């Protein structure tokens, strides 16, 4: 049922991850200069990126996979929406809260 939906949502997810991977190295110095000020951003970045990597690469066998991973593999709506649709919006939200974006918004 969702075979044709998987490819566009995967591209949307990959584009958001690529945008984070391109922009984050440029911003990491300003984030790490004042970790007390940006602690929530650091936790969000580690949590979302680490969680995505664990979700994608951890248990490779279907029987050991988490419930969300099984839902994605089975093609259920909740799995697709929660991972492939909500995930990129969280990454774009992280990008919008980076220090350089805040400076641009104040101008």
JSON list of C-alpha atoms in Angstrom, two decimals:
[
{"chain": "A", "resi": 1, "resn": "UNK", "atom": "CA", "xyz": [0.00, 0.00, 0.00]},
{"chain": "A", "resi": 2, "resn": "UNK", "atom": "CA", "xyz": [2.84, 2.44, 0.80]},
{"chain": "A", "resi": 3, "resn": "UNK", "atom": "CA", "xyz": [5.42, 1.18, -1.68]},
{"chain": "A", "resi": 4, "resn": "UNK", "atom": "CA", "xyz": [5.21, 4.33, -3.80]},
{"chain": "A", "resi": 5, "resn": "UNK", "atom": "CA", "xyz": [5.23, 6.59, -0.74]},
{"chain": "A", "resi": 6, "resn": "UNK", "atom": "CA", "xyz": [8.50, 5.24, 0.66]},
{"chain": "A", "resi": 7, "resn": "UNK", "atom": "CA", "xyz": [10.82, 6.81, -1.93]},
{"chain": "A", "resi": 8, "resn": "UNK", "atom": "CA", "xyz": [9.63, 10.46, -1.68]},
{"chain": "A", "resi": 9, "resn": "UNK", "atom": "CA", "xyz": [9.54, 10.33, 2.12]},
{"chain": "A", "resi": 10, "resn": "UNK", "atom": "CA", "xyz": [13.00, 8.79, 2.18]},
{"chain": "A", "resi": 11, "resn": "UNK", "atom": "CA", "xyz": [14.31, 11.60, -0.02]},
{"chain": "A", "resi": 12, "resn": "UNK", "atom": "CA", "xyz": [12.66, 14.18, 2.23]},
{"chain": "A", "resi": 13, "resn": "UNK", "atom": "CA", "xyz": [14.35, 12.57, 5.23]},
{"chain": "A", "resi": 14, "resn": "UNK", "atom": "CA", "xyz": [17.74, 12.37, 3.49]},
{"chain": "A", "resi": 15, "resn": "UNK", "atom": "CA", "xyz": [17.57, 16.00, 2.37]},
{"chain": "A", "resi": 16, "resn": "UNK", "atom": "CA", "xyz": [16.87, 17.18, 5.91]},
{"chain": "A", "resi": 17, "resn": "UNK", "atom": "CA", "xyz": [19.74, 15.06, 7.27]},
{"chain": "A", "resi": 18, "resn": "UNK", "atom": "CA", "xyz": [22.06, 16.36, 4.54]},
{"chain": "A", "resi": 19, "resn": "UNK", "atom": "CA", "xyz": [21.11, 19.96, 5.35]},
{"chain": "A", "resi": 20, "resn": "UNK", "atom": "CA", "xyz": [21.90, 19.34, 8.99]},
{"chain": "A", "resi": 21, "resn": "UNK", "atom": "CA", "xyz": [25.20, 17.66, 8.06]},
{"chain": "A", "resi": 22, "resn": "UNK", "atom": "CA", "xyz": [26.23, 20.59, 5.86]},
{"chain": "A", "resi": 23, "resn": "UNK", "atom": "CA", "xyz": [25.21, 23.43, 8.18]},
{"chain": "A", "resi": 24, "resn": "UNK", "atom": "CA", "xyz": [26.07, 21.95, 11.58]},
{"chain": "A", "resi": 25, "resn": "UNK", "atom": "CA", "xyz": [29.89, 21.82, 11.18]},
{"chain": "A", "resi": 26, "resn": "UNK", "atom": "CA", "xyz": [29.89, 25.53, 10.39]},
{"chain": "A", "resi": 27, "resn": "UNK", "atom": "CA", "xyz": [27.86, 26.25, 13.55]},
{"chain": "A", "resi": 28, "resn": "UNK", "atom": "CA", "xyz": [29.42, 23.79, 15.98]},
{"chain": "A", "resi": 29, "resn": "UNK", "atom": "CA", "xyz": [32.18, 26.19, 17.07]},
{"chain": "A", "resi": 30, "resn": "UNK", "atom": "CA", "xyz": [29.73, 28.90, 18.12]},
{"chain": "A", "resi": 31, "resn": "UNK", "atom": "CA", "xyz": [27.56, 26.32, 19.89]},
{"chain": "A", "resi": 32, "resn": "UNK", "atom": "CA", "xyz": [30.47, 24.82, 21.83]},
{"chain": "A", "resi": 33, "resn": "UNK", "atom": "CA", "xyz": [31.84, 28.24, 22.86]},
{"chain": "A", "resi": 34, "resn": "UNK", "atom": "CA", "xyz": [28.95, 28.67, 25.26]},
{"chain": "A", "resi": 35, "resn": "UNK", "atom": "CA", "xyz": [27.61, 25.20, 26.12]},
{"chain": "A", "resi": 36, "resn": "UNK", "atom": "CA", "xyz": [25.63, 26.47, 29.11]},
{"chain": "A", "resi": 37, "resn": "UNK", "atom": "CA", "xyz": [23.64, 28.75, 26.82]},
{"chain": "A", "resi": 38, "resn": "UNK", "atom": "CA", "xyz": [23.09, 26.11, 24.13]},
{"chain": "A", "resi": 39, "resn": "UNK", "atom": "CA", "xyz": [22.75, 22.98, 26.27]},
{"chain": "A", "resi": 40, "resn": "UNK", "atom": "CA", "xyz": [19.22, 22.21, 25.05]},
{"chain": "A", "resi": 41, "resn": "UNK", "atom": "CA", "xyz": [20.31, 22.51, 21.42]},
{"chain": "A", "resi": 42, "resn": "UNK", "atom": "CA", "xyz": [23.27, 20.19, 22.03]},
{"chain": "A", "resi": 43, "resn": "UNK", "atom": "CA", "xyz": [21.01, 17.61, 23.68]},
{"chain": "A", "resi": 44, "resn": "UNK", "atom": "CA", "xyz": [18.49, 17.82, 20.81]},
{"chain": "A", "resi": 45, "resn": "UNK", "atom": "CA", "xyz": [21.18, 17.42, 18.16]},
{"chain": "A", "resi": 46, "resn": "UNK", "atom": "CA", "xyz": [22.75, 14.42, 19.89]},
{"chain": "A", "resi": 47, "resn": "UNK", "atom": "CA", "xyz": [19.35, 12.89, 20.62]},
{"chain": "A", "resi": 48, "resn": "UNK", "atom": "CA", "xyz": [17.85, 13.22, 17.15]},
{"chain": "A", "resi": 49, "resn": "UNK", "atom": "CA", "xyz": [20.95, 12.36, 15.14]},
{"chain": "A", "resi": 50, "resn": "UNK", "atom": "CA", "xyz": [21.97, 9.56, 17.48]},
{"chain": "A", "resi": 51, "resn": "UNK", "atom": "CA", "xyz": [18.43, 8.24, 17.68]},
{"chain": "A", "resi": 52, "resn": "UNK", "atom": "CA", "xyz": [18.07, 8.23, 13.91]},
{"chain": "A", "resi": 53, "resn": "UNK", "atom": "CA", "xyz": [21.33, 6.35, 13.47]},
{"chain": "A", "resi": 54, "resn": "UNK", "atom": "CA", "xyz": [20.36, 3.82, 16.10]},
{"chain": "A", "resi": 55, "resn": "UNK", "atom": "CA", "xyz": [16.93, 3.44, 14.51]},
{"chain": "A", "resi": 56, "resn": "UNK", "atom": "CA", "xyz": [18.30, 2.93, 11.01]},
{"chain": "A", "resi": 57, "resn": "UNK", "atom": "CA", "xyz": [21.33, 0.77, 11.74]},
{"chain": "A", "resi": 58, "resn": "UNK", "atom": "CA", "xyz": [20.51, -1.09, 14.96]},
{"chain": "A", "resi": 59, "resn": "UNK", "atom": "CA", "xyz": [18.94, -4.49, 14.94]},
{"chain": "A", "resi": 60, "resn": "UNK", "atom": "CA", "xyz": [19.11, -5.73, 11.42]},
{"chain": "A", "resi": 61, "resn": "UNK", "atom": "CA", "xyz": [16.85, -8.73, 12.07]},
{"chain": "A", "resi": 62, "resn": "UNK", "atom": "CA", "xyz": [13.11, -8.19, 11.94]},
{"chain": "A", "resi": 63, "resn": "UNK", "atom": "CA", "xyz": [12.47, -10.20, 15.09]},
{"chain": "A", "resi": 64, "resn": "UNK", "atom": "CA", "xyz": [14.79, -7.97, 17.15]},
{"chain": "A", "resi": 65, "resn": "UNK", "atom": "CA", "xyz": [13.63, -4.64, 15.64]},
{"chain": "A", "resi": 66, "resn": "UNK", "atom": "CA", "xyz": [11.80, -2.07, 17.71]},
{"chain": "A", "resi": 67, "resn": "UNK", "atom": "CA", "xyz": [8.07, -1.56, 17.29]},
{"chain": "A", "resi": 68, "resn": "UNK", "atom": "CA", "xyz": [8.52, 1.64, 15.29]},
{"chain": "A", "resi": 69, "resn": "UNK", "atom": "CA", "xyz": [11.03, 0.02, 12.97]},
{"chain": "A", "resi": 70, "resn": "UNK", "atom": "CA", "xyz": [8.65, -2.90, 12.41]},
{"chain": "A", "resi": 71, "resn": "UNK", "atom": "CA", "xyz": [5.87, -0.46, 11.55]},
{"chain": "A", "resi": 72, "resn": "UNK", "atom": "CA", "xyz": [8.07, 1.23, 8.96]},
{"chain": "A", "resi": 73, "resn": "UNK", "atom": "CA", "xyz": [9.16, -2.11, 7.51]},
{"chain": "A", "resi": 74, "resn": "UNK", "atom": "CA", "xyz": [5.56, -3.32, 7.40]},
{"chain": "A", "resi": 75, "resn": "UNK", "atom": "CA", "xyz": [4.41, -0.11, 5.71]},
{"chain": "A", "resi": 76, "resn": "UNK", "atom": "CA", "xyz": [2.05, 1.10, 8.42]},
{"chain": "A", "resi": 77, "resn": "UNK", "atom": "CA", "xyz": [0.90, 4.73, 8.45]},
{"chain": "A", "resi": 78, "resn": "UNK", "atom": "CA", "xyz": [2.03, 5.55, 11.99]},
{"chain": "A", "resi": 79, "resn": "UNK", "atom": "CA", "xyz": [5.58, 4.40, 11.30]},
{"chain": "A", "resi": 80, "resn": "UNK", "atom": "CA", "xyz": [5.84, 6.45, 8.14]},
{"chain": "A", "resi": 81, "resn": "UNK", "atom": "CA", "xyz": [4.39, 9.59, 9.67]},
{"chain": "A", "resi": 82, "resn": "UNK", "atom": "CA", "xyz": [6.36, 9.42, 12.89]},
{"chain": "A", "resi": 83, "resn": "UNK", "atom": "CA", "xyz": [9.74, 8.71, 11.30]},
{"chain": "A", "resi": 84, "resn": "UNK", "atom": "CA", "xyz": [9.75, 9.99, 7.73]},
{"chain": "A", "resi": 85, "resn": "UNK", "atom": "CA", "xyz": [7.47, 13.02, 8.19]},
{"chain": "A", "resi": 86, "resn": "UNK", "atom": "CA", "xyz": [8.01, 14.18, 11.76]},
{"chain": "A", "resi": 87, "resn": "UNK", "atom": "CA", "xyz": [11.77, 13.52, 11.77]},
{"chain": "A", "resi": 88, "resn": "UNK", "atom": "CA", "xyz": [12.67, 16.05, 9.04]},
{"chain": "A", "resi": 89, "resn": "UNK", "atom": "CA", "xyz": [10.59, 18.74, 10.70]},
{"chain": "A", "resi": 90, "resn": "UNK", "atom": "CA", "xyz": [12.58, 18.24, 13.90]},
{"chain": "A", "resi": 91, "resn": "UNK", "atom": "CA", "xyz": [15.83, 18.56, 11.94]},
{"chain": "A", "resi": 92, "resn": "UNK", "atom": "CA", "xyz": [14.66, 21.76, 10.26]},
{"chain": "A", "resi": 93, "resn": "UNK", "atom": "CA", "xyz": [13.58, 23.08, 13.69]},
{"chain": "A", "resi": 94, "resn": "UNK", "atom": "CA", "xyz": [17.10, 22.41, 14.96]},
{"chain": "A", "resi": 95, "resn": "UNK", "atom": "CA", "xyz": [18.52, 24.26, 11.98]},
{"chain": "A", "resi": 96, "resn": "UNK", "atom": "CA", "xyz": [16.28, 27.24, 12.67]},
{"chain": "A", "resi": 97, "resn": "UNK", "atom": "CA", "xyz": [17.45, 27.46, 16.30]},
{"chain": "A", "resi": 98, "resn": "UNK", "atom": "CA", "xyz": [21.16, 27.57, 15.46]},
{"chain": "A", "resi": 99, "resn": "UNK", "atom": "CA", "xyz": [22.92, 30.74, 16.68]},
{"chain": "A", "resi": 100, "resn": "UNK", "atom": "CA", "xyz": [23.48, 32.19, 13.19]},
{"chain": "A", "resi": 101, "resn": "UNK", "atom": "CA", "xyz": [19.78, 31.86, 12.36]},
{"chain": "A", "resi": 102, "resn": "UNK", "atom": "CA", "xyz": [18.87, 33.71, 15.54]},
{"chain": "A", "resi": 103, "resn": "UNK", "atom": "CA", "xyz": [21.24, 36.55, 14.63]},
{"chain": "A", "resi": 104, "resn": "UNK", "atom": "CA", "xyz": [19.69, 36.82, 11.15]},
{"chain": "A", "resi": 105, "resn": "UNK", "atom": "CA", "xyz": [16.18, 36.88, 12.59]},
{"chain": "A", "resi": 106, "resn": "UNK", "atom": "CA", "xyz": [17.06, 39.79, 14.93]},
{"chain": "A", "resi": 107, "resn": "UNK", "atom": "CA", "xyz": [18.28, 42.00, 12.08]}
]
